[in-house]
Short mmCIF file of C-alpha atoms in Angstrom, two decimals:
data_model
loop_
_atom_site.label_atom_id
_atom_site.label_comp_id
_atom_site.label_asym_id
_atom_site.label_seq_id
_atom_site.Cartn_x
_atom_site.Cartn_y
_atom_site.Cartn_z
CA UNK A 887 -92.83 40.46 70.35
CA UNK A 888 -90.04 43.06 70.27
CA UNK A 889 -90.96 45.79 72.68
CA UNK A 890 -91.33 49.34 70.68
CA UNK A 891 -89.11 51.65 70.92
CA UNK A 892 -90.49 55.09 71.85
CA UNK A 893 -87.82 57.81 73.07
CA UNK A 894 -84.33 57.79 73.20
CA UNK A 895 -81.67 60.52 74.25
CA UNK A 896 -79.21 61.97 76.44
CA UNK A 897 -80.29 61.97 79.99
CA UNK A 898 -78.54 62.64 83.55
CA UNK A 899 -79.33 59.82 85.99
CA UNK A 900 -79.05 59.97 90.12
CA UNK A 901 -76.86 56.38 90.61
CA UNK A 902 -78.61 54.41 93.11
CA UNK A 903 -75.78 53.58 95.55
CA UNK A 904 -73.84 56.88 95.76
CA UNK A 905 -75.43 60.79 95.64
CA UNK A 906 -73.73 61.07 92.25
CA UNK A 907 -75.49 61.75 89.00
CA UNK A 908 -73.74 61.04 85.67
CA UNK A 909 -74.66 61.75 82.01
CA UNK A 910 -76.26 58.33 80.35
CA UNK A 911 -77.86 57.00 77.07
CA UNK A 912 -81.43 56.02 77.50
CA UNK A 913 -83.92 54.39 75.44
CA UNK A 914 -88.03 54.42 76.41
CA UNK A 915 -89.91 51.19 75.06
CA UNK A 916 -93.02 49.98 75.56
CA UNK A 917 -92.21 48.01 78.90
CA UNK A 918 -89.79 49.72 80.47
CA UNK A 919 -86.79 52.19 80.30
CA UNK A 920 -83.14 50.90 79.65
CA UNK A 921 -80.09 53.30 80.29
CA UNK A 922 -76.53 52.73 78.83
CA UNK A 923 -73.16 54.14 79.56
CA UNK A 924 -72.26 55.35 76.02
CA UNK A 925 -75.19 55.09 73.31
CA UNK A 926 -73.17 52.67 71.11
CA UNK A 927 -73.12 50.16 74.30
CA UNK A 928 -74.72 46.92 73.16
CA UNK A 929 -75.83 46.01 76.71
CA UNK A 930 -77.67 48.30 79.21
CA UNK A 931 -76.25 49.31 82.81
CA UNK A 932 -79.90 48.85 83.81
CA UNK A 933 -83.53 48.18 82.97
CA UNK A 934 -86.28 49.91 84.83
CA UNK A 935 -89.74 48.02 84.29
CA UNK A 936 -92.68 50.15 84.27
CA UNK A 937 -95.35 48.00 84.80
CA UNK A 938 -97.10 48.87 88.10
CA UNK A 939 -94.18 52.06 88.20
CA UNK A 940 -95.38 55.35 88.75
CA UNK A 941 -93.74 58.49 87.88
CA UNK A 942 -93.28 62.13 89.82
CA UNK A 943 -92.61 65.10 88.14
CA UNK A 944 -91.43 67.48 88.70
CA UNK A 945 -89.67 66.00 91.56
CA UNK A 946 -88.13 68.15 94.45
CA UNK A 947 -86.39 65.56 96.27
CA UNK A 948 -83.13 66.47 94.92
CA UNK A 949 -82.08 69.41 96.69
CA UNK A 950 -81.11 72.49 93.99
CA UNK A 951 -81.18 70.30 91.04
CA UNK A 952 -84.18 71.34 88.79
CA UNK A 953 -85.94 69.52 85.84
CA UNK A 954 -85.59 66.35 87.92
CA UNK A 955 -88.51 63.64 87.21
CA UNK A 956 -88.65 60.16 89.05
CA UNK A 957 -89.35 57.01 88.50
CA UNK A 958 -90.63 54.32 91.56
CA UNK A 959 -91.08 50.54 90.35
CA UNK A 960 -93.85 48.06 91.63
CA UNK A 961 -91.05 46.98 93.97
CA UNK A 962 -90.50 50.50 95.63
CA UNK A 963 -87.10 51.34 93.66
CA UNK A 964 -86.78 55.03 92.91
CA UNK A 965 -85.11 56.15 89.80
CA UNK A 966 -84.30 59.92 89.27
CA UNK A 967 -83.82 61.48 86.05
CA UNK A 968 -82.80 64.74 84.71
CA UNK A 969 -83.62 66.84 81.49
CA UNK A 970 -81.19 69.34 80.01
CA UNK A 971 -84.38 71.55 79.60
CA UNK A 972 -88.42 71.91 80.53
CA UNK A 973 -89.35 70.71 76.59
CA UNK A 974 -86.98 68.09 77.07
CA UNK A 975 -88.08 66.55 80.36
CA UNK A 976 -91.79 66.99 79.37
CA UNK A 977 -91.62 64.97 76.03
CA UNK A 978 -90.11 61.91 78.11
CA UNK A 979 -92.80 62.60 81.26
CA UNK A 980 -95.64 62.37 78.94
CA UNK A 981 -94.08 59.20 76.67
CA UNK A 982 -93.20 57.30 80.27
CA UNK A 983 -96.66 58.19 81.52
CA UNK A 984 -98.61 56.76 78.36
CA UNK A 985 -96.24 53.59 78.18
CA UNK A 986 -97.39 53.35 81.60
CA UNK A 987 -100.99 53.46 81.43
CA UNK A 988 -100.76 51.41 78.01
CA UNK A 989 -99.74 48.69 80.45
CA UNK A 990 -101.94 49.06 83.09
CA UNK A 991 -104.74 49.13 80.61
CA UNK A 992 -103.48 46.30 78.40
CA UNK A 993 -103.13 48.55 75.34
CA UNK A 994 -100.83 48.96 72.73
CA UNK A 995 -98.31 51.89 73.01
CA UNK A 996 -100.07 55.23 70.77
CA UNK A 997 -98.97 58.50 71.37
CA UNK A 998 -101.55 61.30 71.25
CA UNK A 999 -102.22 64.27 69.45
CA UNK A 1000 -99.69 66.67 70.01
CA UNK A 1001 -101.71 69.48 68.03
CA UNK A 1002 -101.25 72.94 69.79
CA UNK A 1003 -104.50 74.87 70.50
CA UNK A 1004 -104.79 78.33 72.05
CA UNK A 1005 -107.66 77.60 74.52
CA UNK A 1006 -106.65 75.57 77.79
CA UNK A 1007 -108.73 72.37 78.84
CA UNK A 1008 -111.51 72.27 81.59
CA UNK A 1009 -108.37 70.37 83.47
CA UNK A 1010 -105.51 73.01 83.79
CA UNK A 1011 -102.25 71.48 81.66
CA UNK A 1012 -99.83 73.44 83.60
CA UNK A 1013 -97.14 72.15 80.68
CA UNK A 1014 -99.24 73.49 78.09
CA UNK A 1015 -99.69 76.90 80.16
CA UNK A 1016 -96.18 77.29 80.60
CA UNK A 1017 -95.56 76.65 76.43
CA UNK A 1018 -98.05 79.83 75.89
CA UNK A 1019 -96.56 81.98 78.41
CA UNK A 1020 -93.00 81.30 76.86
CA UNK A 1021 -94.73 82.10 73.25
CA UNK A 1022 -92.09 84.64 71.86
CA UNK A 1023 -95.37 86.38 69.79
CA UNK A 1024 -97.68 85.96 72.17
CA UNK A 1025 -96.34 85.28 75.86
CA UNK A 1026 -94.72 87.03 78.94
CA UNK A 1027 -91.97 89.27 77.17
CA UNK A 1028 -88.26 88.57 79.29
CA UNK A 1029 -86.60 92.06 80.33
CA UNK A 1030 -84.22 93.49 81.47
CA UNK A 1031 -84.77 94.83 85.12
CA UNK A 1032 -83.05 96.71 87.88
CA UNK A 1033 -83.21 96.54 91.59
CA UNK A 1034 -80.84 96.97 94.48
CA UNK A 1035 -77.77 97.61 92.41
CA UNK A 1036 -78.26 94.79 90.61
CA UNK A 1037 -79.41 93.74 87.06
CA UNK A 1038 -81.29 90.99 86.73
CA UNK A 1039 -81.72 89.20 82.67
CA UNK A 1040 -84.09 87.94 81.13
CA UNK A 1041 -86.73 88.24 83.89
CA UNK A 1042 -90.66 89.51 84.32
CA UNK A 1043 -92.73 90.83 87.14
CA UNK A 1044 -95.14 88.87 89.05
CA UNK A 1045 -97.85 90.96 88.41
CA UNK A 1046 -96.96 90.84 84.47
CA UNK A 1047 -97.59 87.59 84.86
CA UNK A 1048 -101.13 87.62 86.55
CA UNK A 1049 -101.91 90.68 84.21
CA UNK A 1050 -101.34 88.00 81.20
CA UNK A 1051 -103.45 85.03 82.54
CA UNK A 1052 -105.83 87.38 82.74
CA UNK A 1053 -105.76 88.84 79.71
CA UNK A 1054 -105.53 85.75 77.90
CA UNK A 1055 -108.75 84.26 80.14
CA UNK A 1056 -106.65 81.56 81.32
CA UNK A 1057 -107.70 83.21 84.69
CA UNK A 1058 -111.24 84.69 85.79
CA UNK A 1059 -109.42 87.22 88.70
CA UNK A 1060 -106.17 88.03 90.43
CA UNK A 1061 -106.78 85.52 93.20
CA UNK A 1062 -107.20 82.34 90.20
CA UNK A 1063 -104.36 83.88 88.26
CA UNK A 1064 -102.24 83.95 91.62
CA UNK A 1065 -103.57 80.14 92.02
CA UNK A 1066 -102.08 79.10 88.79
CA UNK A 1067 -98.75 81.27 88.92
CA UNK A 1068 -98.18 79.79 91.95
CA UNK A 1069 -98.67 76.12 90.80
CA UNK A 1070 -96.32 76.88 87.68
CA UNK A 1071 -94.13 77.70 90.44
CA UNK A 1072 -94.12 75.08 92.66
CA UNK A 1073 -94.24 72.58 89.62
CA UNK A 1074 -90.69 74.50 88.80
CA UNK A 1075 -91.87 75.92 85.46
CA UNK A 1076 -91.19 79.71 86.84
CA UNK A 1077 -88.04 80.12 88.99
CA UNK A 1078 -88.14 83.16 91.85
CA UNK A 1079 -85.16 86.07 91.03
CA UNK A 1080 -84.35 88.14 93.53
CA UNK A 1081 -84.80 88.24 97.39
CA UNK A 1082 -88.29 88.78 97.60
CA UNK A 1083 -89.27 86.74 95.31
CA UNK A 1084 -87.39 84.06 96.90
CA UNK A 1085 -88.94 84.83 100.24
CA UNK A 1086 -91.89 84.03 98.96
CA UNK A 1087 -91.27 80.89 97.56
CA UNK A 1088 -89.64 79.74 100.43
CA UNK A 1089 -92.15 80.81 102.91
CA UNK A 1090 -93.09 77.81 105.37
CA UNK A 1091 -94.93 74.83 103.77
CA UNK A 1092 -96.94 76.88 101.01
CA UNK A 1093 -94.72 78.68 98.59
CA UNK A 1094 -96.49 81.88 97.51
CA UNK A 1095 -96.27 83.52 93.75
CA UNK A 1096 -96.18 87.54 94.54
CA UNK A 1097 -98.14 89.94 92.37
CA UNK A 1098 -95.62 92.23 92.83
CA UNK A 1099 -94.04 94.81 90.64
CA UNK A 1100 -90.64 94.31 92.74
CA UNK A 1101 -90.78 90.56 92.69
CA UNK A 1102 -89.06 89.25 89.61
CA UNK A 1103 -89.32 85.54 88.13
CA UNK A 1104 -87.95 83.45 85.30
CA UNK A 1105 -88.40 80.70 82.79
CA UNK A 1106 -86.80 77.85 84.05
CA UNK A 1107 -85.21 77.19 80.74
CA UNK A 1108 -84.39 80.73 79.79
CA UNK A 1109 -81.03 82.41 79.57
CA UNK A 1110 -81.67 84.39 82.90
CA UNK A 1111 -78.46 85.88 84.90
CA UNK A 1112 -77.93 88.13 87.55
CA UNK A 1113 -75.04 90.78 87.71
CA UNK A 1114 -73.85 93.79 89.52
CA UNK A 1115 -72.17 96.60 88.84
CA UNK A 1116 -68.96 95.55 88.02
CA UNK A 1117 -65.51 96.18 86.28
CA UNK A 1118 -65.29 96.21 81.83
CA UNK A 1119 -63.78 92.77 81.95
CA UNK A 1120 -66.90 91.28 83.85
CA UNK A 1121 -69.06 93.26 81.68
CA UNK A 1122 -67.73 91.81 78.51
CA UNK A 1123 -67.98 88.22 79.91
CA UNK A 1124 -71.85 89.03 80.72
CA UNK A 1125 -72.20 90.34 77.54
CA UNK A 1126 -72.26 86.49 76.29
CA UNK A 1127 -75.19 85.98 77.88
CA UNK A 1128 -77.30 88.55 76.78
CA UNK A 1129 -78.61 86.86 73.59
CA UNK A 1130 -81.89 85.01 73.52
CA UNK A 1131 -81.30 81.15 73.71
CA UNK A 1132 -82.41 79.74 70.66
CA UNK A 1133 -82.12 75.93 70.95
CA UNK A 1134 -80.52 73.82 73.89
CA UNK A 1135 -79.81 70.44 74.62
CA UNK A 1136 -77.00 67.66 75.19
CA UNK A 1137 -74.32 66.59 72.51
CA UNK A 1138 -70.97 64.63 72.38
CA UNK A 1139 -68.15 66.54 72.23
CA UNK A 1140 -64.63 65.94 71.40
CA UNK A 1141 -61.57 67.25 73.68
CA UNK A 1142 -59.20 69.58 72.29
CA UNK A 1143 -56.26 67.60 74.25
CA UNK A 1144 -56.97 64.28 74.78
CA UNK A 1145 -59.31 63.94 72.20
CA UNK A 1146 -61.95 61.88 74.14
CA UNK A 1147 -65.68 62.24 74.06
CA UNK A 1148 -67.43 63.37 76.63
CA UNK A 1149 -71.73 64.43 77.21
CA UNK A 1150 -72.00 68.05 77.28
CA UNK A 1151 -75.48 70.18 77.61
CA UNK A 1152 -74.97 72.80 74.92
CA UNK A 1153 -77.14 76.31 74.74
CA UNK A 1154 -76.95 78.86 71.63
CA UNK A 1155 -77.61 81.96 72.19
CA UNK A 1156 -78.27 84.92 69.89
CA UNK A 1157 -77.07 88.79 69.25
CA UNK A 1158 -74.08 88.29 70.35
CA UNK A 1159 -74.11 84.31 68.78
CA UNK A 1160 -72.75 82.17 71.42
CA UNK A 1161 -72.61 78.50 72.08
CA UNK A 1162 -71.71 77.11 75.39
CA UNK A 1163 -71.27 74.11 76.99
CA UNK A 1164 -71.21 72.60 80.85
CA UNK A 1165 -70.95 69.87 82.30
CA UNK A 1166 -75.17 68.31 82.45
CA UNK A 1167 -74.23 66.84 85.66
CA UNK A 1168 -72.98 69.74 87.89
CA UNK A 1169 -73.88 73.66 88.27
CA UNK A 1170 -74.48 76.12 85.56
CA UNK A 1171 -71.31 77.55 85.31
CA UNK A 1172 -70.35 77.01 81.56
CA UNK A 1173 -66.96 74.63 80.75
CA UNK A 1174 -66.23 76.98 77.73
CA UNK A 1175 -67.96 78.67 74.93
CA UNK A 1176 -67.92 78.96 71.06
CA UNK A 1177 -68.54 82.35 69.08
CA UNK A 1178 -70.24 81.69 66.43
CA UNK A 1179 -70.25 85.07 64.23
CA UNK A 1180 -68.52 84.07 61.22
CA UNK A 1181 -68.20 80.15 61.75
CA UNK A 1182 -68.56 77.63 59.76
CA UNK A 1183 -70.43 74.45 60.64
CA UNK A 1184 -71.07 71.23 58.50
CA UNK A 1185 -71.87 67.82 58.51
CA UNK A 1186 -69.36 65.10 58.42
CA UNK A 1187 -68.96 61.64 57.82
CA UNK A 1188 -66.08 60.32 59.83
CA UNK A 1189 -63.56 62.42 63.02
CA UNK A 1190 -60.20 61.74 62.85
CA UNK A 1191 -59.71 59.22 65.90
CA UNK A 1192 -63.37 58.96 66.50
CA UNK A 1193 -63.10 55.45 65.81
CA UNK A 1194 -61.34 54.81 68.99
CA UNK A 1195 -63.84 55.76 70.83
CA UNK A 1196 -66.75 54.20 69.34
CA UNK A 1197 -68.08 57.18 67.49
CA UNK A 1198 -69.62 57.22 64.59
CA UNK A 1199 -72.82 58.64 62.73
CA UNK A 1200 -74.78 62.03 63.11
CA UNK A 1201 -71.32 63.84 63.38
CA UNK A 1202 -70.82 67.79 62.69
CA UNK A 1203 -67.93 70.29 62.82
CA UNK A 1204 -67.97 73.73 63.87
CA UNK A 1205 -64.81 76.15 62.45
CA UNK A 1206 -64.89 79.36 64.44
CA UNK A 1207 -63.59 82.37 62.71
CA UNK A 1208 -60.15 82.01 64.29
CA UNK A 1209 -59.98 78.16 63.09
CA UNK A 1210 -60.88 76.70 65.78
CA UNK A 1211 -62.19 73.06 65.03
CA UNK A 1212 -65.06 71.53 67.30
CA UNK A 1213 -66.04 68.05 66.92
CA UNK A 1214 -69.64 66.93 68.12
CA UNK A 1215 -71.82 64.19 67.29
CA UNK A 1216 -75.99 64.54 67.91
CA UNK A 1217 -78.07 61.64 68.88
CA UNK A 1218 -79.84 61.27 65.39
CA UNK A 1219 -79.69 62.80 61.99
CA UNK A 1220 -82.65 64.69 62.72
CA UNK A 1221 -80.95 66.39 65.91
CA UNK A 1222 -77.84 66.88 63.68
CA UNK A 1223 -79.93 69.20 61.45
CA UNK A 1224 -81.35 71.18 63.58
CA UNK A 1225 -78.49 71.99 65.49
CA UNK A 1226 -76.53 72.77 62.26
CA UNK A 1227 -79.77 75.05 60.82
CA UNK A 1228 -79.70 76.61 64.49
CA UNK A 1229 -75.67 77.50 63.98
CA UNK A 1230 -75.61 78.91 60.38
CA UNK A 1231 -78.29 81.34 61.39
CA UNK A 1232 -76.40 81.97 64.31
CA UNK A 1233 -73.21 82.63 62.46
CA UNK A 1234 -74.97 85.37 59.90
CA UNK A 1235 -76.14 87.79 62.59
CA UNK A 1236 -74.29 90.94 62.54
#
């Protein structure tokens, strides 16, 4: 019987020989994980059997890299993967864990209900708690805070998190809320911003979340950035990052000069509407940005020169107000629709 395909998409994978990370197309089936150099390749570069495997999430064996999880096979081979944002990582981890569990129990893979509930189960699910924290209406609000001649954008104080946990009845008292907050930080959901909170996070063997109004934190997949008092030119550059993140993920992008296609991580922000793109294997400095106000986005059946690179399906184009053309490819038709709708909405902002 053919293996059941469960999930597919782009992830960044650490190569087994060198300390080198590369974007790959990953396909999860009910008995293993295959990864390909390109989505259109017929044969995988490798296959990770899940029978007897274990999964570590988050994995903190990779230095400063966040959003990493590790699969260790029955033969003790480690495979490291990095997602582009927290929600994506948690979806992959949930399905991989489920597949491993089904193999161990001799059962057929079936997803559990993902219906959202406002109350946590008796055993605290930190991923679910993080989702509630990030809720735009009922969660912790991201603010612009100032300290020691620096401005911290899209962050919040440690005390704010503690107060929220108690007010929402996720913790009975401040010590219990502090324990949950420390767990969220150690799991990579919350990140320290500023010297004080970083000192707490790096204090000896046990990281400490600080219940203080001058200790700043941010969500792992937020639009956080820090700036000092600088020139008008620098301020204009930072203005691009002030908007809230409305969508993010990996897409294939065609280069303007060589017309080749590469996997890029895209982050779409509103007010002001910018779409920044990054090398998913490297740091957080963007390779470029697309200003979306007044732009037009449409689905495409084909792109000039795309066939030469074996690129087909789920294509779309963004034409900016300055008539610069960007050709992109999503992993699925549903994903393409989501990106088109998000870009259309952002382009209308005034």
